[in-house]
Every structure is written in C-alpha cells, then in structure tokens.
XYZ file of C-alpha atoms in Angstrom:
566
model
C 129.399 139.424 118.523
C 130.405 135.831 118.718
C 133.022 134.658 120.423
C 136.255 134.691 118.248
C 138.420 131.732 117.982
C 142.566 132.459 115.855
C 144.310 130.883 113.234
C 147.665 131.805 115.076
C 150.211 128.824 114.001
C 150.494 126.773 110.773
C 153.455 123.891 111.146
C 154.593 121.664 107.856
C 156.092 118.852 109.103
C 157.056 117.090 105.786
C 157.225 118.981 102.239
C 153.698 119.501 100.811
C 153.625 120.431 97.021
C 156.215 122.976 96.173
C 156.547 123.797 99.942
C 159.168 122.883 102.063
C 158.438 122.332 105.708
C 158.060 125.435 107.824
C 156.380 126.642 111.677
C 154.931 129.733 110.736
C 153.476 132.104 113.037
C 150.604 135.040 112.518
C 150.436 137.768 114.164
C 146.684 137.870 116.129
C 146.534 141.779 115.627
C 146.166 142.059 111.713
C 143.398 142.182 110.148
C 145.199 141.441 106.802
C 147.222 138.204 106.048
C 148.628 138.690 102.359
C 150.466 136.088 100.820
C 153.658 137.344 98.262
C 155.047 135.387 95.908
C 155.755 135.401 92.106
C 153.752 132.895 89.190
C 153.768 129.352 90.523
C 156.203 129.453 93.648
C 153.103 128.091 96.394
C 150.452 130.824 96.638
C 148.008 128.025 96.151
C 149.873 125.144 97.835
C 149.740 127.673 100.962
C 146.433 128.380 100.503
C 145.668 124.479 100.469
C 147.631 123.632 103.230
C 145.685 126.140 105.214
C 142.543 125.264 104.403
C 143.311 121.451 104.918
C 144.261 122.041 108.856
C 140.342 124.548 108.799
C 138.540 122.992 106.802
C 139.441 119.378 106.352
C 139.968 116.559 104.317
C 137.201 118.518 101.955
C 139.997 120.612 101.096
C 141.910 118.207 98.244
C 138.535 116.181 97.670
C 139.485 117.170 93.942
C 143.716 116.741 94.253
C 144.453 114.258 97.008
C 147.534 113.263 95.236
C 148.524 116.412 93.990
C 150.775 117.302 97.349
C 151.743 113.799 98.609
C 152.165 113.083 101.646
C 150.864 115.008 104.150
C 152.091 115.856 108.173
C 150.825 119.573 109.248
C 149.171 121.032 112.171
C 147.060 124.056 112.770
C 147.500 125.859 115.982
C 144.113 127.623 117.277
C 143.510 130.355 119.969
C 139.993 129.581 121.862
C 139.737 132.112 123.879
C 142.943 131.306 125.896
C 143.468 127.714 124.928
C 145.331 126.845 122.412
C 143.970 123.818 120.416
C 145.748 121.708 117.515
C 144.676 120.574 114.864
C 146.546 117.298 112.986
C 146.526 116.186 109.457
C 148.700 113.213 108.504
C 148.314 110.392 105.895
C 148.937 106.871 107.401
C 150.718 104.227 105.556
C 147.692 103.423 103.383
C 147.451 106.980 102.613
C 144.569 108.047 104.134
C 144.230 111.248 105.429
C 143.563 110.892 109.645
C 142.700 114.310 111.517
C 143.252 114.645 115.254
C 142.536 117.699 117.619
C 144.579 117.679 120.491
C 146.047 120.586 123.317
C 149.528 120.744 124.742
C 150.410 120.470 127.976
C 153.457 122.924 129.679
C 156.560 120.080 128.380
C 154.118 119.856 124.808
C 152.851 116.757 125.460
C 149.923 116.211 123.432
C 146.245 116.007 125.260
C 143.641 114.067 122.733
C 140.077 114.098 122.515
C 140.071 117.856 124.958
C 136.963 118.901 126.070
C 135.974 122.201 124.132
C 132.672 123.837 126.179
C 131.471 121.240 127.320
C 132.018 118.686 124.512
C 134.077 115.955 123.491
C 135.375 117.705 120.518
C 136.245 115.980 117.080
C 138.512 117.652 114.198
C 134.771 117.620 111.711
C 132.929 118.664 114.658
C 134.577 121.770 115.782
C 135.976 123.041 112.736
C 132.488 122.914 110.783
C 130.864 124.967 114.022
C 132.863 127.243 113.733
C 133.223 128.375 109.716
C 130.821 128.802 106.792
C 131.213 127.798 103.652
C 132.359 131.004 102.326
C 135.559 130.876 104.772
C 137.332 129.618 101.917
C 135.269 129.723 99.288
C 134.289 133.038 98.016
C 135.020 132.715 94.429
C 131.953 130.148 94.533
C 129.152 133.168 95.720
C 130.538 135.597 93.334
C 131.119 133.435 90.844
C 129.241 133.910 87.101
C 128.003 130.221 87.045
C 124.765 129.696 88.441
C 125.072 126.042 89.343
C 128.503 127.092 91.345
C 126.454 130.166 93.065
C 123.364 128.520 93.442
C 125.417 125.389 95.471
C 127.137 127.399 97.592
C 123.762 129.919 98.582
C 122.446 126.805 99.489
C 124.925 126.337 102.370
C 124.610 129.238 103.667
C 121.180 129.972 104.058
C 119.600 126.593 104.038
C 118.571 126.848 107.531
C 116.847 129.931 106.251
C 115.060 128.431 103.004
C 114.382 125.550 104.504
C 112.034 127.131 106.866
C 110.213 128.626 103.859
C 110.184 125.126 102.241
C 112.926 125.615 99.525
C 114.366 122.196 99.453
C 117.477 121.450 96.844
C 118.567 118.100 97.657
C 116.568 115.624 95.792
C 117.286 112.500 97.489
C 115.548 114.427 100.751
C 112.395 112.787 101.805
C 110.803 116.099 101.970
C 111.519 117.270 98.233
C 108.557 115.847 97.149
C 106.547 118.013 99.196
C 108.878 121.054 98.897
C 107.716 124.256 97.130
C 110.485 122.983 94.240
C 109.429 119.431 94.365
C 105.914 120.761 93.411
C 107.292 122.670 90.775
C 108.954 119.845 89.509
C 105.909 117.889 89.149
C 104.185 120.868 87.453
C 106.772 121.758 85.139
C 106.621 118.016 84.284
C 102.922 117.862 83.971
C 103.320 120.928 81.626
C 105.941 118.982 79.162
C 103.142 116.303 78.843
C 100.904 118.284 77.667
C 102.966 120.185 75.659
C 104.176 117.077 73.863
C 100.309 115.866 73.226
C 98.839 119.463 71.823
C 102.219 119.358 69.598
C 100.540 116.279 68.325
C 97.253 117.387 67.897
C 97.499 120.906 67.054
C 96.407 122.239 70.303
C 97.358 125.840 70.105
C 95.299 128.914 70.335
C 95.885 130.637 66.953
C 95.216 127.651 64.832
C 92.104 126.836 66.946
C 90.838 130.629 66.179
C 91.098 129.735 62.516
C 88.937 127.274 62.529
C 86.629 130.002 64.774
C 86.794 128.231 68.035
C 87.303 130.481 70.866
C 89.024 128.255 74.189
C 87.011 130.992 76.591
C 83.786 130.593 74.914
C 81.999 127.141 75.711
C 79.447 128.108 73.135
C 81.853 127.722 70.323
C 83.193 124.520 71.509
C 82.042 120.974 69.808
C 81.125 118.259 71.498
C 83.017 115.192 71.402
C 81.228 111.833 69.452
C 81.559 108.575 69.650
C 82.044 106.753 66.786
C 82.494 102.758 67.816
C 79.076 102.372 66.364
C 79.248 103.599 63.358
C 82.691 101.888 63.216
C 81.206 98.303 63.884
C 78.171 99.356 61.547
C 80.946 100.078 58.674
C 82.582 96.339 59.352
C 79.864 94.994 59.028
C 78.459 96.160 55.846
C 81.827 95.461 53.963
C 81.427 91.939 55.085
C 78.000 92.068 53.638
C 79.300 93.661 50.647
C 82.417 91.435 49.800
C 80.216 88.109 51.161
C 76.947 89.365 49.449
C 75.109 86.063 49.824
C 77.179 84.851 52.546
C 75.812 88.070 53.869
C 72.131 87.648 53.769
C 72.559 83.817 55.330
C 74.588 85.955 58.042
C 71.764 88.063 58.496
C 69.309 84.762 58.590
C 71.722 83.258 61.402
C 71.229 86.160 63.350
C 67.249 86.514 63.328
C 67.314 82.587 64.409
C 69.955 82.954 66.778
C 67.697 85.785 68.617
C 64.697 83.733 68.483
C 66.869 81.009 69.608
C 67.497 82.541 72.728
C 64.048 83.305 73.062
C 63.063 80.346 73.126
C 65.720 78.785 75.644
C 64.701 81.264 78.099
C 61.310 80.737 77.911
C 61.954 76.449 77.665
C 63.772 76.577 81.001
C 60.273 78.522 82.939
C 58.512 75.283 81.542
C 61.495 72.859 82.630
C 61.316 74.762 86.397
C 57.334 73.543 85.845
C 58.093 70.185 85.325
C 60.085 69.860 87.605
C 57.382 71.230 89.955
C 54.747 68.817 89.316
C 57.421 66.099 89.335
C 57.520 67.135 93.176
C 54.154 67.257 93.721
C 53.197 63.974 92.073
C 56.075 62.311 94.629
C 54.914 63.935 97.422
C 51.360 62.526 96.148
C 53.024 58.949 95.668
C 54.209 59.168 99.447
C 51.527 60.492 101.003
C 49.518 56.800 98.959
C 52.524 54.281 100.853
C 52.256 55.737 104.681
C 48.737 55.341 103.768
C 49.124 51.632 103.091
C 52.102 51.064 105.366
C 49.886 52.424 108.618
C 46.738 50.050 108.056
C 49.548 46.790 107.530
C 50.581 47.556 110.704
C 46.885 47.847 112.411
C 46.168 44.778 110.423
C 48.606 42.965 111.795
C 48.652 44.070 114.666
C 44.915 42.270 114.873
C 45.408 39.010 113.283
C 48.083 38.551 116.391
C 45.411 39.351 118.851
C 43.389 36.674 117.197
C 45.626 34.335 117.259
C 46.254 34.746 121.198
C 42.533 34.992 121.889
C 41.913 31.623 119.721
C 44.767 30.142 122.209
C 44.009 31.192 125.687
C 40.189 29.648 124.551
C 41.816 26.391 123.786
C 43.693 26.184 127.000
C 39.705 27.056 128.957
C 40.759 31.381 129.543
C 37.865 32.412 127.547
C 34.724 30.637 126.947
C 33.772 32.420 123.745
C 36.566 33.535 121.342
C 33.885 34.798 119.036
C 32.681 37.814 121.219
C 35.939 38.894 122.235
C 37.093 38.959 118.560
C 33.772 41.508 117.498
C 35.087 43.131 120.226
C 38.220 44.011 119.007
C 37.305 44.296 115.446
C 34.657 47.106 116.573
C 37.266 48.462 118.743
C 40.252 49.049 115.944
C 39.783 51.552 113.310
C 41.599 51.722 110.211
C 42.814 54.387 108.228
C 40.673 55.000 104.783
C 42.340 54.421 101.529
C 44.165 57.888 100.198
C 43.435 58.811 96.792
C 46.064 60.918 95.616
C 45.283 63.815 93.334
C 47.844 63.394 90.494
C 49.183 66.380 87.877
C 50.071 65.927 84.060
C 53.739 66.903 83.109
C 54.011 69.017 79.817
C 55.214 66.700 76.913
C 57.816 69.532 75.959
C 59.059 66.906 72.625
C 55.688 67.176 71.242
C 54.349 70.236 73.045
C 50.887 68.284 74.584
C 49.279 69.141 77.789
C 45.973 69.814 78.995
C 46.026 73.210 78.891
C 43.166 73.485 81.817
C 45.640 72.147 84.181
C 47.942 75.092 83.708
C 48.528 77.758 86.138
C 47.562 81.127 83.848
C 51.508 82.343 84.053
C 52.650 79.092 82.889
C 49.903 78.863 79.972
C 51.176 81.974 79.280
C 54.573 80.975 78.702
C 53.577 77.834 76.799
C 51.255 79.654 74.419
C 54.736 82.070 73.451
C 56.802 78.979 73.415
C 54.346 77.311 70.743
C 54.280 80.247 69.061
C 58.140 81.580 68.704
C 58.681 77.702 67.597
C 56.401 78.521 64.247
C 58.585 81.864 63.686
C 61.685 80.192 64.025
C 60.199 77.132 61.486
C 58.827 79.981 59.274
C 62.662 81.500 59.513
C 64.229 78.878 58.797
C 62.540 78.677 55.446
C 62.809 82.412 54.804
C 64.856 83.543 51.421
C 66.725 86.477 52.695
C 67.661 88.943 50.072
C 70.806 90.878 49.469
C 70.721 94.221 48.401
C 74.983 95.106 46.931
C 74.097 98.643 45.530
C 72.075 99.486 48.435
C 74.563 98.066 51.012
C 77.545 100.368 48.944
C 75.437 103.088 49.201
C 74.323 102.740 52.992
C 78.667 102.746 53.146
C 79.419 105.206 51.390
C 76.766 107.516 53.430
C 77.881 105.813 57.099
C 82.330 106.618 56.082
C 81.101 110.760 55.175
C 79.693 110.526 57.945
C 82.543 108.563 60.088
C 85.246 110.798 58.232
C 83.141 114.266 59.617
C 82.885 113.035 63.137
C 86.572 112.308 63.532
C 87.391 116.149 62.382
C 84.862 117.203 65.039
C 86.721 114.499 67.466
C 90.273 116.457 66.078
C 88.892 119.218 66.883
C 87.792 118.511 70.473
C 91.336 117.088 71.197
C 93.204 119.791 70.034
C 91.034 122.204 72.051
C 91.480 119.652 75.581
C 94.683 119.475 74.942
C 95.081 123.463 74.825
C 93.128 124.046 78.273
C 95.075 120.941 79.678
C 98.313 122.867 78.442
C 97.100 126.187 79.451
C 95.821 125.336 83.430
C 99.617 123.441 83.524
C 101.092 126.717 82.809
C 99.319 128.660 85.093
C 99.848 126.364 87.755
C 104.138 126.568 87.325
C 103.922 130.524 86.564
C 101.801 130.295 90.299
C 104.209 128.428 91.754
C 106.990 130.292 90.662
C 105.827 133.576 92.294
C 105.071 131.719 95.062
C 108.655 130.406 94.696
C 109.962 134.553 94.078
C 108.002 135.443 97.002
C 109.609 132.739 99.102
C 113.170 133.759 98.371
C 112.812 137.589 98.811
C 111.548 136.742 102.574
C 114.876 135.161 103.077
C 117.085 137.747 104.918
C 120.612 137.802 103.521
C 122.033 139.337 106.807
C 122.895 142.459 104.355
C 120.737 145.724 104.331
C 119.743 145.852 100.380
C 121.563 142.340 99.501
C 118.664 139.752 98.066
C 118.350 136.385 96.841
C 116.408 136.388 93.208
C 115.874 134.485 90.187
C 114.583 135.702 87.086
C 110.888 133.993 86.524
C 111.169 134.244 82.825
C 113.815 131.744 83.355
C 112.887 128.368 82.936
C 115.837 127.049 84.534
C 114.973 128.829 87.349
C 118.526 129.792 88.575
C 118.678 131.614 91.927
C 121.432 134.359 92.261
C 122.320 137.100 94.784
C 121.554 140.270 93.872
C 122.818 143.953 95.483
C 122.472 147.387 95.651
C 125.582 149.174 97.082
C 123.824 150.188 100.168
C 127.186 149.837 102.037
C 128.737 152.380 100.120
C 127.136 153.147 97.173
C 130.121 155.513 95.696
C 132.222 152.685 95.895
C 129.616 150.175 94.122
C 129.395 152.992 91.233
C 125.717 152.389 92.318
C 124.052 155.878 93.619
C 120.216 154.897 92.414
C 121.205 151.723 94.631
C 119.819 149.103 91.800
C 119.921 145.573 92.167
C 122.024 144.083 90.732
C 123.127 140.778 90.356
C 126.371 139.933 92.510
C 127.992 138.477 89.521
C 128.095 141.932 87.807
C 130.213 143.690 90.095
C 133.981 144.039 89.429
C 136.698 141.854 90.925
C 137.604 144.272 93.657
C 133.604 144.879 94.710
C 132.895 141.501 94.654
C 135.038 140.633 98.227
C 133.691 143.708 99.817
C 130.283 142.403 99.577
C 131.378 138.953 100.765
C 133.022 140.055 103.629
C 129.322 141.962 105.053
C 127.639 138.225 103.862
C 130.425 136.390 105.981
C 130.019 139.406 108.714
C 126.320 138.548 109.156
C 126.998 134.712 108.645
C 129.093 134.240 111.565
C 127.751 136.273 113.724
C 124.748 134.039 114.032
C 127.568 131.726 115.320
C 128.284 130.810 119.685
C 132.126 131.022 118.385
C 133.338 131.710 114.788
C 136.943 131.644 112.758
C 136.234 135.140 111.326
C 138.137 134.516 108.404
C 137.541 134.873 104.627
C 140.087 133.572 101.833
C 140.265 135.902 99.242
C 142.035 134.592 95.939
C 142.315 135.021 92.090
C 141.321 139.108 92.937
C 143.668 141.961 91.351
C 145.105 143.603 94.623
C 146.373 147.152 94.651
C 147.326 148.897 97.718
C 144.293 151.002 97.514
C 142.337 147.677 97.308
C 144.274 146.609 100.489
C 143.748 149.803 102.176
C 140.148 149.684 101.666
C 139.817 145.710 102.519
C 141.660 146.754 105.969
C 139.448 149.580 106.617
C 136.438 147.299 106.733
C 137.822 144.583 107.525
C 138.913 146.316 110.922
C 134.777 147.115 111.081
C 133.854 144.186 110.680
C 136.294 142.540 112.751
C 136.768 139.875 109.800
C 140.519 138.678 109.189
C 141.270 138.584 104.886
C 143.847 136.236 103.826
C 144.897 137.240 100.005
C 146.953 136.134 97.316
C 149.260 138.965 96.066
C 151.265 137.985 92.556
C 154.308 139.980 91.856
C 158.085 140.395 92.331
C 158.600 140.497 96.042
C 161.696 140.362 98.003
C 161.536 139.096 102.042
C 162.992 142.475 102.589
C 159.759 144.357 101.523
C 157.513 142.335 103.518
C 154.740 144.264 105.248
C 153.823 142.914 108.771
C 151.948 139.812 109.227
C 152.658 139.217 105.542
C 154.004 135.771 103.974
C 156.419 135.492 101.218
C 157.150 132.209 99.196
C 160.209 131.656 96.912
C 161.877 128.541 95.890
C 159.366 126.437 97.911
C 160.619 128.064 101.303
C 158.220 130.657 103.402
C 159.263 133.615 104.939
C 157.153 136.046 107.273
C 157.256 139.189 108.839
C-alpha cells in the first residue's frame, strides 16, 4: 500500500462562481465526502474549485472565465506535514500556483522540500493522482474517442512497453504496432481505389473463368507499343499514300546511308595512317640530308686550314693530307624512302595491291553499298492503299484483343495487390488484439479490447463482474464492455481500476470524484463498504432538497452560494 497523502482543508479566499468564500474542513476519517445541494446552487463550482487546488490549472482549461477571479488554497496531510497548495490569478489574469508549508505563527515556507525534492505545484500533484482522480465519467463513458483518451493515460506506461503508441507527433509512431497499421490500412485504400477502377474483384474475375489461386488460368500480360507504332505508321502511309512510299524510299537510303558513313570513316582512319607513315618517310629523307651537310662541311673547313698552315711552310704537301682525310670521313648513303598511295575516296582509285586485306575489305563494301544506294535512289517505290487498310484493319483486332487480355491482367494484379494488403492489416490487427489483452488492467477479469471487425479500431474496457458478480447482474461473468453497465456499477468498477492504479504509486491522493451518478442510500452504503476496502476516499454529488440540519458527517451542503459542513 502506498503511502497516503489527505485532502484535509479547502480555503476560498475571494468568491468563485456561485460560491462565496469559505475555510472548509474534512474530516480525515470518512471514507465518503458527499456534496448536498439542490439544481444549480455550486455542486459543480465545488467540484471545480477542488479539482483546481489537485489537479491544476488543467482543471478550467475549457472555462477559465467562467468563475473569475480566482484566490484558494488546498491544505494537504503528507504524512504529518501539512503542505499548501495556492491558486491565484495575477493582475493579467493568469492563473500562478504555489506550494508552500506553514510555520507555528503561519508564516508561509515556499519551495519545501517534499522527500527529498524541491517540490513544484505540477510536480507533486501529478505524482501523486491519476487521471481518473477526477475524471471518471471519461473511462465509463459511451464515446470511444473520450474512453479511448483517457485508457491511454492510464496505462500508457503499460502499452507502451508492448509498442501501442497513440500520439502521432511521437517519433516512435512510425515504428509503433499502430503506426504500421496505419501504413497498411493506407496501402490497402490504394489498392482498393485502383481494382475499383479496373474491376479487380474476385466474382467478376470468376466470370470471365479466371481463378486468382490458379496461375494456370491466369494471362499473361502483352506489350503492345509495337503494334501501336506499327498502327501510326500505316495510317500515315494510308492518308499520305505516295508521300508514303517516298517515306519508305527515305528510309532504305537513310539505312544505307549510315552504312556507308561507318564504313567511310575505317577508310578515313586509313588515310590518315599512311598520311603518318609517308611523314615519318619524309623525315627519316631530311636527317638523312641534314647529317652528310654537316660531315661535308665539316671537311671543306679542314681543307681550308690544311691549304693555310701549307702556305705559311706547316705542311709540305697539302695534297696527301687532304686523301687522308677524305679516306678517313665517311658519309652517310642517300635514304630512299619507301612511299604509300592514299585512297582517292572522291573518285574511289587506289591500287588495290597496296591494301592491307581488312582494309580492301572495307573498300570493296564501300564501292559496293555506293551502287545500292545509286540503284535506290532511282528505285520507283510502290504503294499498296487496299493492302495497307487491310494490314490495319488486321494489326487494330489484333491491338483491340491484347488490351482486353492487358484488362484482364490488371484487374487480376490489382485483386492479389488488394488481397495481400488485407491480410497484412487483418495480421496486424490480431497482433494488435493480442497486444492489448497482455496489458494487465490491475483488475482480476477487467480487459482492454477492441472489436477487429471494426475498422475504426476503437479500444474499450471490457468486464466481467468478478468482484461481485450478483451485484454486476453478471453470474456467467461475461465480458462486457464497461460502457454497458448501469450508472451505479459503473463507479464500483472505477474505484478497483483507481485501487490498482495508485497503488503502483510511492505516495497517492486516494481519491476518486464521482459525479452526474443517481445516488441512493443503498448506493452510498455500498460505495462506503468498498470504499472502506479499498481504502479509496469518494467525493459525490448528491441533488435534492437538503437542509444543513440533515447533514450526515463529513458531508457538504451548498445553498445560496454559501457552504456548510458537518
């Protein structure tokens, strides 16, 4: 059991709503708090000025100016300290919270330390309620979006473990057992859209004696952008008969045309070759010539020295040393270079000898695709209008039958698309089933379900009266959805969800507002009795003519606006 923490003081400073201001007290010991008043004298205004000092600012989210200004405090019993808790609107009317102590003179402490912790009005309230402290009518209520909002609170620790992610904006949706779903229920729209469009659906296929689980019966898909350019083609012919048959001439030139180029650029790359060679040949001819200048005159100096120094008495016989030399120098022969004929590709002459075999290969097919493409060019090409209609004709039956058989195909993709998208959601929503049973509830025979038929896929709580199944009207203890009980078993089951809830809880307000529930005093009775079991504290709204006299203790009474208590 978790450690318990009192609502024992609730203090109006200023009139809020109908209320006047009042310091009321409750007593610790009941297990009861039951608020009296007749049709519109503050049931709800007490009930929201409660909540406001437990809950927070959450608590008139949807009326903030309904009760004006606002100056309150909550008194709280932590074990044996008594903590405050303030709610006042500033001068800008925003709401500011405070938690505080009291010294012995009632000074105020701020910011106490609560185990441990600096504690904060959000922060210690929130740890120590669930969401069902004052918000009951939201589990039991008939609306699925309200329920489903609320289960989410309360056991999203719990689902979140299993991978049952609400939020959308959380990173992890995507990835979350819903988020998949999403993304296969989406998948399965598309393809529902396209076999609306093409007729994908498993009866009409069977008509036409297709069976989806036998390949054998399936047709194959063709493809008819042949056929298609074949059939523009011909109507051109056909509306440009002789137009047509020059088209058809152009074409049988253009192909030898490119014949020929590629051919024409092998003997270019020859050409080109043997321009090479002859340069190289050319060069080789000048070094030849350049090397014996320079040994020739390289003599005719030595000459002219020799003839010199004889004149001036050196030598005494110029015309020996000169033989000399002369024998002595050798000279380079004269090159004769070997020289290679181009092909005259204007007038197609060469000497075919000289030509490599592959290249006299080439030159031979050039020659010879030049005389078809003369001969073509004189050619009288024919047109053939009935022949071409007919060959049209034929080609569009044809055309038409292979787009059935196309149809046909679709229609049957689009059914096994359609069909392996439903299986996958239908897997993933037992998965998803599976998932939510596991989730333990806190309450022997209390479940979370949704109906898989569904598409909407709304989860709800579902019981069985375990508890006490006379009371439920439930002896075969059937589930049944929460919703479905009456307004005086609805709170019963709450308070064993709440039970469970905050017991998980260090420290817990062990509180539960019920309101809007028809109260008799064997309804209270019972609500005590377990109430007092479950150590749980019930605060209920009781409509009817009460005087303070008849209070009850620990009950409230309201009339013109003021509060009374017992």
């Amino acid at each position: 059991m978790s450690q318990e923490v009192k609502i024992i003081g609730l203090k109006v400073n200023e009139q809020f709503g109908i209320l006047q201001s009042f310091d009321c007290k409750f007593n610790q010991e009941n297990n009861i708090i039951a608020i009296k008043a007749r049709v519109g004298e503050g049931k709800t205004t007490l009930q929201k000025s409660l909540k406001l000092g437990t809950q927070g600012s959450e608590a008139l989210k949807d009326d903030k100016l309904l009760y004006g200004k606002v100056d309150q405090e909550v008194e709280l019993l932590d074990g044996n300290t008594r903590i405050f808790v303030g709610s006042k609107t500033d001068s800008n009317g925003k709401l500011d919270y405070s938690i505080y102590t009291k010294d012995e003179s009632g000074k105020k402490i701020k910011e106490p330390i609560i185990d441990g912790v600096k504690a904060t009005p959000s922060s210690y309230l929130k740890s120590l309620q669930t969401a069902l402290n004052w918000r009951m009518n939201e589990l039991t209520s008939e609306n699925f979006t309200t329920q489903r909002n609320i289960l989410l609170e309360l056991y999203s620790d719990q689902l979140e473990q299993f991978g049952v992610i609400f939020d959308k904006a959380n990173v992890l949706y995507g990835e979350s057992i819903l988020g998949r779903l999403d993304k296969a229920i989406q998948s399965r729209t598309e393809a529902d859209v396209l076999r609306k469009q093409v007729g994908g659906y498993k009866h009409i296929l069977m008509d036409q004696g297709i069976d989806v689980d036998n390949e054998s019966t399936i047709p194959k898909s063709i493809n008819i952008q042949d056929s298609l350019s074949q059939e523009q083609k011909l109507i051109f012919n056909i509306s440009n008969s002789s137009e047509g048959a020059e088209n058809r001439k152009t074409d049988d030139l253009r192909k030898i045309s490119l014949q020929k180029d590629e051919l024409l650029q092998k003997l270019r790359e020859y050409n080109l070759e043997v321009d090479g060679f002859n340069n190289s040949e050319r060069q080789k001819v000048a070094e030849n010539v350049s090397s014996t200048k320079i040994i020739r005159d390289k003599l005719n100096e030595i000459y002219t020295n020799v003839k010199f120094l004889t004149s001036k008495g050196v030598f005494d016989n110029e015309e020996i040393l000169i033989e000399t030399f002369k024998s002595a120098a050798v000279l380079p022969g004269e090159y004769v270079p070997t020289v290679k004929n181009k092909i005259d590709l204007d007038n197609l002459i060469v000497e075919k000898e000289e030509l490599p075999p592959h290249i006299l290969s080439v030159f031979n097919e050039y020659v010879s695709l030049n005389s078809v493409y003369k001969e073509t060019q004189n050619k009288t090409y024919e047109t053939d209008v009935d022949s071409l209609k007919s060959e049209l004709d034929t080609l569009r039956r044809q055309i038409a039958e292979d787009r059935e058989v196309n149809k046909t195909v679709a229609s049957v993709q689009s059914f096994i698309k359609w069909k392996g998208c439903e299986k996958q959601v239908q897997e993933i929503r037992k998965e998803y089933a599976e998932l939510l049973k596991n989730v333990n509830t806190g309450v022997s025979g209390l479940k979370i379900c949704f109906d898989e038929s569904d598409e909407k896929m709304n989860i709800y709580l579902a019981y069985n009266g375990e508890y006490d199944s006379d009371y439920f009207n439930n002896p075969g203890l059937e589930l049944r959805k929460l919703s479905s009980y009456s307004g005086t078993q609805k709170p019963m089951i709450c308070l064993l969800v709440q039970n469970y809830l905050l017991g998980l809880k260090e420290k817990s307000m062990r509180y539960i507002w019920i309101d809007d529930v028809p109260i008799d005093n064997k309804t209270r009775s019972l609500l005590n009795e377990m109430a007092e079991k479950l150590n749980l504290t019930v605060i209920i709204n009781i409509t009817g003519d009460f005087t303070q006299e008849s209070l009850d203790s620990g009950d409230i009474f309201i009339e013109g606006g003021e509060v009374f208590f017992n």
